[in-house]
PDB file of C-alpha atoms in Angstrom:
ATOM      1  CA  ALA A   1     122.131 106.934 101.925  1.00 83.00           C
ATOM      2  CA  GLN A   2     118.658 108.352 103.116  1.00 88.00           C
ATOM      3  CA  THR A   3     116.366 105.625 103.838  1.00 94.00           C
ATOM      4  CA  VAL A   4     112.579 105.291 104.771  1.00 97.00           C
ATOM      5  CA  THR A   5     111.117 102.078 106.137  1.00 97.00           C
ATOM      6  CA  GLN A   6     107.678 100.949 106.551  1.00 97.00           C
ATOM      7  CA  SER A   7     107.439  98.183 109.128  1.00 95.00           C
ATOM      8  CA  GLN A   8     103.337  97.250 108.525  1.00 95.00           C
ATOM      9  CA  PRO A   9     102.932  95.478 105.297  1.00 95.00           C
ATOM     10  CA  GLU A  10      99.438  95.269 105.953  1.00 97.00           C
ATOM     11  CA  MET A  11      96.988  96.923 108.103  1.00 97.00           C
ATOM     12  CA  SER A  12      92.922  96.243 108.933  1.00 97.00           C
ATOM     13  CA  VAL A  13      91.199  98.744 110.827  1.00 97.00           C
ATOM     14  CA  GLN A  14      86.939  99.010 111.487  1.00 97.00           C
ATOM     15  CA  GLU A  15      85.100 101.610 109.888  1.00 97.00           C
ATOM     16  CA  ALA A  16      85.196 104.703 112.239  1.00 97.00           C
ATOM     17  CA  GLU A  17      87.921 103.876 113.981  1.00 97.00           C
ATOM     18  CA  THR A  18      91.311 105.567 114.332  1.00 98.00           C
ATOM     19  CA  VAL A  19      94.122 103.643 112.794  1.00 98.00           C
ATOM     20  CA  THR A  20      98.077 104.714 113.238  1.00 98.00           C
ATOM     21  CA  LEU A  21     100.728 103.536 110.240  1.00 98.00           C
ATOM     22  CA  SER A  22     104.367 103.604 111.166  1.00 98.00           C
ATOM     23  CA  CYS A  23     107.037 105.062 109.212  1.00 98.00           C
ATOM     24  CA  THR A  24     110.857 105.356 110.377  1.00 98.00           C
ATOM     25  CA  TYR A  25     113.611 107.077 108.375  1.00 98.00           C
ATOM     26  CA  ASP A  26     117.632 107.425 108.168  1.00 96.00           C
ATOM     27  CA  THR A  27     119.425 110.580 107.234  1.00 94.00           C
ATOM     28  CA  SER A  28     121.824 112.780 108.217  1.00 92.00           C
ATOM     29  CA  GLU A  29     120.556 116.234 107.017  1.00 91.00           C
ATOM     30  CA  SER A  30     118.833 118.589 109.749  1.00 89.00           C
ATOM     31  CA  ASP A  31     116.283 120.040 106.107  1.00 90.00           C
ATOM     32  CA  TYR A  32     114.158 118.141 104.686  1.00 93.00           C
ATOM     33  CA  TYR A  33     110.092 117.209 103.833  1.00 93.00           C
ATOM     34  CA  LEU A  34     108.581 113.738 104.657  1.00 96.00           C
ATOM     35  CA  PHE A  35     105.106 112.786 103.086  1.00 95.00           C
ATOM     36  CA  TRP A  36     102.410 110.066 103.357  1.00 97.00           C
ATOM     37  CA  TYR A  37     101.232 109.555  99.838  1.00 96.00           C
ATOM     38  CA  LYS A  38      97.875 107.332  99.323  1.00 96.00           C
ATOM     39  CA  GLN A  39      97.954 105.166  96.196  1.00 95.00           C
ATOM     40  CA  PRO A  40      94.271 103.592  96.134  1.00 94.00           C
ATOM     41  CA  PRO A  41      93.209 100.897  93.547  1.00 91.00           C
ATOM     42  CA  SER A  42      93.368 103.576  90.521  1.00 90.00           C
ATOM     43  CA  ARG A  43      97.052 103.480  91.230  1.00 90.00           C
ATOM     44  CA  GLN A  44      97.076 107.440  91.349  1.00 92.00           C
ATOM     45  CA  MET A  45     100.007 108.655  93.572  1.00 94.00           C
ATOM     46  CA  ILE A  46      97.559 111.188  96.030  1.00 93.00           C
ATOM     47  CA  LEU A  47      99.941 113.304  98.723  1.00 93.00           C
ATOM     48  CA  VAL A  48      97.557 112.930 101.746  1.00 96.00           C
ATOM     49  CA  ILE A  49     100.140 115.497 103.784  1.00 95.00           C
ATOM     50  CA  ARG A  50     103.410 116.941 104.319  1.00 94.00           C
ATOM     51  CA  GLN A  51     105.894 117.637 106.889  1.00 95.00           C
ATOM     52  CA  GLU A  52     108.520 120.320 106.825  1.00 93.00           C
ATOM     53  CA  ALA A  53     111.606 118.863 108.963  1.00 93.00           C
ATOM     54  CA  TYR A  54     112.321 122.330 109.967  1.00 92.00           C
ATOM     55  CA  LYS A  55     108.607 122.736 111.788  1.00 91.00           C
ATOM     56  CA  GLN A  56     108.610 121.438 115.570  1.00 88.00           C
ATOM     57  CA  GLN A  57     104.202 121.554 114.785  1.00 94.00           C
ATOM     58  CA  ASN A  58     102.918 118.064 113.568  1.00 96.00           C
ATOM     59  CA  ALA A  59     100.800 118.525 110.267  1.00 95.00           C
ATOM     60  CA  THR A  60      96.862 117.971 110.216  1.00 95.00           C
ATOM     61  CA  GLU A  61      94.956 117.654 107.476  1.00 94.00           C
ATOM     62  CA  ASN A  62      91.415 117.263 108.604  1.00 96.00           C
ATOM     63  CA  ARG A  63      91.147 113.513 109.692  1.00 97.00           C
ATOM     64  CA  PHE A  64      94.684 112.942 108.850  1.00 98.00           C
ATOM     65  CA  SER A  65      97.417 113.814 111.142  1.00 97.00           C
ATOM     66  CA  VAL A  66     101.027 112.814 112.053  1.00 98.00           C
ATOM     67  CA  ASN A  67     103.462 112.221 114.799  1.00 97.00           C
ATOM     68  CA  PHE A  68     106.656 113.590 113.767  1.00 97.00           C
ATOM     69  CA  GLN A  69     109.856 112.820 116.104  1.00 96.00           C
ATOM     70  CA  LYS A  70     112.629 114.206 114.766  1.00 95.00           C
ATOM     71  CA  ALA A  71     115.077 112.961 117.292  1.00 95.00           C
ATOM     72  CA  ALA A  72     114.085 109.878 117.113  1.00 96.00           C
ATOM     73  CA  LYS A  73     113.507 109.797 113.543  1.00 97.00           C
ATOM     74  CA  SER A  74     109.953 108.758 113.410  1.00 97.00           C
ATOM     75  CA  PHE A  75     107.072 109.997 111.254  1.00 98.00           C
ATOM     76  CA  SER A  76     103.701 108.419 111.792  1.00 98.00           C
ATOM     77  CA  LEU A  77     100.464 108.772 110.173  1.00 98.00           C
ATOM     78  CA  LYS A  78      97.600 108.442 111.930  1.00 98.00           C
ATOM     79  CA  ILE A  79      93.774 108.431 110.287  1.00 98.00           C
ATOM     80  CA  SER A  80      90.833 109.241 112.450  1.00 98.00           C
ATOM     81  CA  ASP A  81      87.288 108.186 111.838  1.00 97.00           C
ATOM     82  CA  SER A  82      88.407 105.770 109.270  1.00 97.00           C
ATOM     83  CA  GLN A  83      86.480 105.668 105.717  1.00 97.00           C
ATOM     84  CA  LEU A  84      85.884 102.815 103.469  1.00 96.00           C
ATOM     85  CA  GLY A  85      87.484 104.883 100.662  1.00 96.00           C
ATOM     86  CA  ASP A  86      90.631 105.692 102.978  1.00 97.00           C
ATOM     87  CA  ALA A  87      91.441 101.738 101.931  1.00 97.00           C
ATOM     88  CA  ALA A  88      94.472 102.013  99.753  1.00 97.00           C
ATOM     89  CA  MET A  89      98.563 101.628 100.156  1.00 96.00           C
ATOM     90  CA  TYR A  90     100.310 103.962 101.955  1.00 97.00           C
ATOM     91  CA  PHE A  91     103.773 105.347 101.196  1.00 97.00           C
ATOM     92  CA  CYS A  92     106.000 107.103 103.423  1.00 97.00           C
ATOM     93  CA  ALA A  93     108.691 109.521 101.721  1.00 96.00           C
ATOM     94  CA  TYR A  94     111.840 111.604 102.379  1.00 95.00           C
ATOM     95  CA  ARG A  95     112.886 114.214 100.521  1.00 92.00           C
ATOM     96  CA  SER A  96     116.116 116.578 101.037  1.00 89.00           C
ATOM     97  CA  ALA A  97     115.213 120.374 101.166  1.00 85.00           C
ATOM     98  CA  THR A  98     119.035 121.184 100.526  1.00 79.00           C
ATOM     99  CA  ASN A  99     120.743 118.437  98.787  1.00 75.00           C
ATOM    100  CA  ARG A 100     121.147 118.624  94.709  1.00 75.00           C
ATOM    101  CA  ASP A 101     119.825 115.185  94.670  1.00 78.00           C
ATOM    102  CA  ASP A 102     116.263 116.514  95.829  1.00 81.00           C
ATOM    103  CA  LYS A 103     114.421 112.592  94.442  1.00 87.00           C
ATOM    104  CA  ILE A 104     111.844 111.420  97.114  1.00 91.00           C
ATOM    105  CA  ILE A 105     112.657 108.407  98.418  1.00 93.00           C
ATOM    106  CA  PHE A 106     109.753 105.811  99.166  1.00 95.00           C
ATOM    107  CA  GLY A 107     109.048 103.216 101.809  1.00 96.00           C
ATOM    108  CA  LYS A 108     107.341 100.084 100.681  1.00 94.00           C
ATOM    109  CA  GLY A 109     104.363 100.839 101.857  1.00 96.00           C
ATOM    110  CA  THR A 110     101.563  99.378 104.114  1.00 97.00           C
ATOM    111  CA  ARG A 111      98.175  98.168 102.680  1.00 96.00           C
ATOM    112  CA  LEU A 112      95.427  99.495 104.781  1.00 98.00           C
ATOM    113  CA  HIS A 113      92.244  97.511 104.959  1.00 97.00           C
ATOM    114  CA  ILE A 114      88.909  99.350 106.307  1.00 97.00           C
ATOM    115  CA  LEU A 115      86.459  96.575 107.385  1.00 96.00           C
ATOM    116  CA  PRO A 116      82.729  97.522 106.978  1.00 93.00           C
TER     117      PRO A 116
ATOM    118  CA  ASP B   1      94.663 116.749  87.946  1.00 82.00           C
ATOM    119  CA  SER B   2      98.410 116.806  88.929  1.00 83.00           C
ATOM    120  CA  GLY B   3      99.071 118.786  85.915  1.00 91.00           C
ATOM    121  CA  VAL B   4     101.709 116.410  84.864  1.00 96.00           C
ATOM    122  CA  THR B   5     100.365 114.377  82.047  1.00 97.00           C
ATOM    123  CA  GLN B   6     101.780 110.701  80.887  1.00 98.00           C
ATOM    124  CA  THR B   7     101.488 108.900  77.090  1.00 97.00           C
ATOM    125  CA  PRO B   8     100.748 106.330  76.802  1.00 97.00           C
ATOM    126  CA  LYS B   9      98.856 105.056  79.517  1.00 96.00           C
ATOM    127  CA  HIS B  10      99.015 101.577  78.676  1.00 97.00           C
ATOM    128  CA  LEU B  11     101.206  99.727  76.306  1.00 97.00           C
ATOM    129  CA  ILE B  12     101.603  96.101  75.702  1.00 98.00           C
ATOM    130  CA  THR B  13     104.766  95.033  73.479  1.00 97.00           C
ATOM    131  CA  ALA B  14     106.726  91.964  73.065  1.00 98.00           C
ATOM    132  CA  THR B  15     109.570  91.095  74.463  1.00 97.00           C
ATOM    133  CA  GLY B  16     113.032  92.527  72.781  1.00 97.00           C
ATOM    134  CA  GLN B  17     111.105  95.354  72.113  1.00 98.00           C
ATOM    135  CA  ARG B  18     111.889  99.037  72.648  1.00 98.00           C
ATOM    136  CA  VAL B  19     109.463 101.403  73.581  1.00 98.00           C
ATOM    137  CA  THR B  20     109.496 105.072  74.918  1.00 98.00           C
ATOM    138  CA  LEU B  21     107.354 106.773  77.646  1.00 98.00           C
ATOM    139  CA  ARG B  22     106.003 110.662  77.335  1.00 98.00           C
ATOM    140  CA  CYS B  23     106.372 112.980  80.256  1.00 98.00           C
ATOM    141  CA  SER B  24     104.974 116.342  80.031  1.00 97.00           C
ATOM    142  CA  PRO B  25     105.689 117.964  83.450  1.00 96.00           C
ATOM    143  CA  ARG B  26     103.723 121.342  85.114  1.00 94.00           C
ATOM    144  CA  SER B  27     103.962 124.362  83.115  1.00 92.00           C
ATOM    145  CA  GLY B  28     107.093 126.067  84.460  1.00 87.00           C
ATOM    146  CA  ASP B  29     108.689 122.664  86.136  1.00 92.00           C
ATOM    147  CA  LEU B  30     112.240 122.219  85.901  1.00 92.00           C
ATOM    148  CA  SER B  31     112.408 118.755  87.600  1.00 92.00           C
ATOM    149  CA  VAL B  32     111.803 115.123  86.312  1.00 95.00           C
ATOM    150  CA  TYR B  33     111.516 112.545  87.936  1.00 95.00           C
ATOM    151  CA  TRP B  34     111.065 108.514  86.858  1.00 97.00           C
ATOM    152  CA  TYR B  35     110.033 105.590  89.342  1.00 97.00           C
ATOM    153  CA  GLN B  36     109.049 102.242  88.154  1.00 97.00           C
ATOM    154  CA  GLN B  37     106.386 100.498  90.462  1.00 96.00           C
ATOM    155  CA  SER B  38     106.114  96.539  89.563  1.00 91.00           C
ATOM    156  CA  LEU B  39     102.974  94.532  90.955  1.00 81.00           C
ATOM    157  CA  ASP B  40     102.425  95.767  94.830  1.00 72.00           C
ATOM    158  CA  GLN B  41     106.086  96.431  95.140  1.00 80.00           C
ATOM    159  CA  GLY B  42     106.666 100.209  96.313  1.00 87.00           C
ATOM    160  CA  LEU B  43     108.545 102.875  93.866  1.00 94.00           C
ATOM    161  CA  GLN B  44     111.964 102.623  92.570  1.00 94.00           C
ATOM    162  CA  PHE B  45     113.673 105.413  91.608  1.00 94.00           C
ATOM    163  CA  LEU B  46     114.965 105.481  88.494  1.00 96.00           C
ATOM    164  CA  ILE B  47     116.240 108.966  87.292  1.00 96.00           C
ATOM    165  CA  GLN B  48     115.603 112.416  87.692  1.00 94.00           C
ATOM    166  CA  TYR B  49     116.792 115.793  85.213  1.00 94.00           C
ATOM    167  CA  TYR B  50     117.016 119.317  86.426  1.00 92.00           C
ATOM    168  CA  ASN B  51     116.509 121.744  83.397  1.00 92.00           C
ATOM    169  CA  GLY B  52     117.833 119.088  80.814  1.00 94.00           C
ATOM    170  CA  GLU B  53     120.328 118.210  82.881  1.00 94.00           C
ATOM    171  CA  GLU B  54     120.443 114.312  84.603  1.00 93.00           C
ATOM    172  CA  ARG B  55     120.767 115.574  88.249  1.00 90.00           C
ATOM    173  CA  ALA B  56     120.655 111.917  90.106  1.00 91.00           C
ATOM    174  CA  LYS B  57     120.593 108.080  89.118  1.00 93.00           C
ATOM    175  CA  GLY B  58     119.126 105.435  91.128  1.00 92.00           C
ATOM    176  CA  ASN B  59     119.208 101.519  89.890  1.00 85.00           C
ATOM    177  CA  ILE B  60     118.308 101.913  86.738  1.00 93.00           C
ATOM    178  CA  LEU B  61     119.057  99.510  84.069  1.00 94.00           C
ATOM    179  CA  GLU B  62     121.445 100.369  81.262  1.00 95.00           C
ATOM    180  CA  ARG B  63     118.730  99.048  78.679  1.00 96.00           C
ATOM    181  CA  PHE B  64     116.648 101.969  79.694  1.00 97.00           C
ATOM    182  CA  SER B  65     118.198 105.643  79.105  1.00 96.00           C
ATOM    183  CA  ALA B  66     116.217 108.902  79.500  1.00 97.00           C
ATOM    184  CA  GLN B  67     116.326 112.146  78.630  1.00 97.00           C
ATOM    185  CA  GLN B  68     115.013 116.018  79.383  1.00 97.00           C
ATOM    186  CA  PHE B  69     114.361 118.096  76.401  1.00 96.00           C
ATOM    187  CA  PRO B  70     114.357 122.043  75.901  1.00 95.00           C
ATOM    188  CA  ASP B  71     110.713 122.280  76.630  1.00 94.00           C
ATOM    189  CA  LEU B  72     111.069 120.584  79.692  1.00 95.00           C
ATOM    190  CA  HIS B  73     109.281 117.442  78.425  1.00 96.00           C
ATOM    191  CA  SER B  74     110.878 114.284  78.984  1.00 98.00           C
ATOM    192  CA  GLU B  75     111.096 110.617  77.911  1.00 98.00           C
ATOM    193  CA  LEU B  76     112.246 107.414  79.217  1.00 98.00           C
ATOM    194  CA  ASN B  77     113.056 104.638  76.931  1.00 98.00           C
ATOM    195  CA  LEU B  78     113.115 101.054  77.499  1.00 98.00           C
ATOM    196  CA  SER B  79     114.944  98.740  75.238  1.00 97.00           C
ATOM    197  CA  SER B  80     115.539  94.638  74.954  1.00 97.00           C
ATOM    198  CA  LEU B  81     112.598  94.491  77.251  1.00 97.00           C
ATOM    199  CA  GLU B  82     112.098  91.420  79.443  1.00 97.00           C
ATOM    200  CA  LEU B  83     109.167  89.879  81.044  1.00 96.00           C
ATOM    201  CA  GLY B  84     110.520  91.597  84.163  1.00 94.00           C
ATOM    202  CA  ASP B  85     109.947  95.040  82.956  1.00 96.00           C
ATOM    203  CA  SER B  86     106.149  94.897  83.023  1.00 97.00           C
ATOM    204  CA  ALA B  87     105.458  97.398  85.793  1.00 97.00           C
ATOM    205  CA  LEU B  88     103.571 100.826  85.869  1.00 97.00           C
ATOM    206  CA  TYR B  89     105.819 103.541  84.965  1.00 98.00           C
ATOM    207  CA  PHE B  90     105.756 107.438  86.881  1.00 97.00           C
ATOM    208  CA  CYS B  91     106.508 110.503  86.183  1.00 97.00           C
ATOM    209  CA  ALA B  92     106.572 113.350  88.731  1.00 96.00           C
ATOM    210  CA  SER B  93     107.900 116.820  88.399  1.00 94.00           C
ATOM    211  CA  SER B  94     108.810 119.717  90.615  1.00 90.00           C
ATOM    212  CA  PRO B  95     108.700 123.503  90.264  1.00 84.00           C
ATOM    213  CA  HIS B  96     112.767 123.937  91.801  1.00 71.00           C
ATOM    214  CA  ARG B  97     114.937 122.734  94.226  1.00 65.00           C
ATOM    215  CA  GLY B  98     113.772 123.165  97.769  1.00 63.00           C
ATOM    216  CA  TYR B  99     110.277 123.564  96.702  1.00 67.00           C
ATOM    217  CA  THR B 100     108.333 120.962  98.906  1.00 76.00           C
ATOM    218  CA  GLU B 101     106.773 118.444  97.053  1.00 83.00           C
ATOM    219  CA  ALA B 102     106.737 116.378  93.295  1.00 89.00           C
ATOM    220  CA  PHE B 103     103.550 116.007  91.433  1.00 92.00           C
ATOM    221  CA  PHE B 104     103.011 112.785  90.138  1.00 95.00           C
ATOM    222  CA  GLY B 105     101.426 111.781  86.673  1.00 96.00           C
ATOM    223  CA  GLN B 106      99.009 108.780  85.945  1.00 96.00           C
ATOM    224  CA  GLY B 107     101.901 106.793  85.291  1.00 96.00           C
ATOM    225  CA  THR B 108     102.068 104.332  82.256  1.00 97.00           C
ATOM    226  CA  ARG B 109     101.144 100.935  82.741  1.00 97.00           C
ATOM    227  CA  LEU B 110     103.647  98.333  80.515  1.00 97.00           C
ATOM    228  CA  THR B 111     102.858  95.087  79.785  1.00 97.00           C
ATOM    229  CA  VAL B 112     105.455  92.755  78.301  1.00 97.00           C
ATOM    230  CA  VAL B 113     104.358  89.421  76.452  1.00 97.00           C
TER     231      VAL B 113
END
């Protein structure tokens, strides 16, 4: 069974600085998707960025980028120029691209604090 | 707005009672997923339906059941409620297998008193 591990329950970063959130996963599949979701205090689940495993290029979305290391099964999120609005819970997630069971599997999350 | 609608947004009920949470997926989405998020916890997968059929099951209690109707909306039924069932229940939908992402509703906050 696939698992997703986020080893940092909480992190803090100064406003305008850069922070990296870590995520590792375990799977025997070769084709899958990885995601970072943001959950602000409103508790809404917001997709931040996605990565297709077959793509070697790391995904980027404005200030958000990932470091995808397929062999190491690592998928970290880098937030540049942190803003107060980035304060939230961040979840790393995995989804099979080929399995009939394609539920999204979430890590336990990292709570990110932005210090003014 | 993700296009996934969950009703009600909030629900307060007593222990031992039964409630039904409803999810309307995005138009045309065939897959529906249910998740439970207890306070300050991650999202626990409960169950998935695909075009009316159960596709995958997680750690869903026997007191909980779900179904997906021909119009593709889904309902999650929670019975014999306990205090520990208080949580945020999310529904997500996705067009078809192999599609990249799923789209989440706003959640139903269930409080059992």
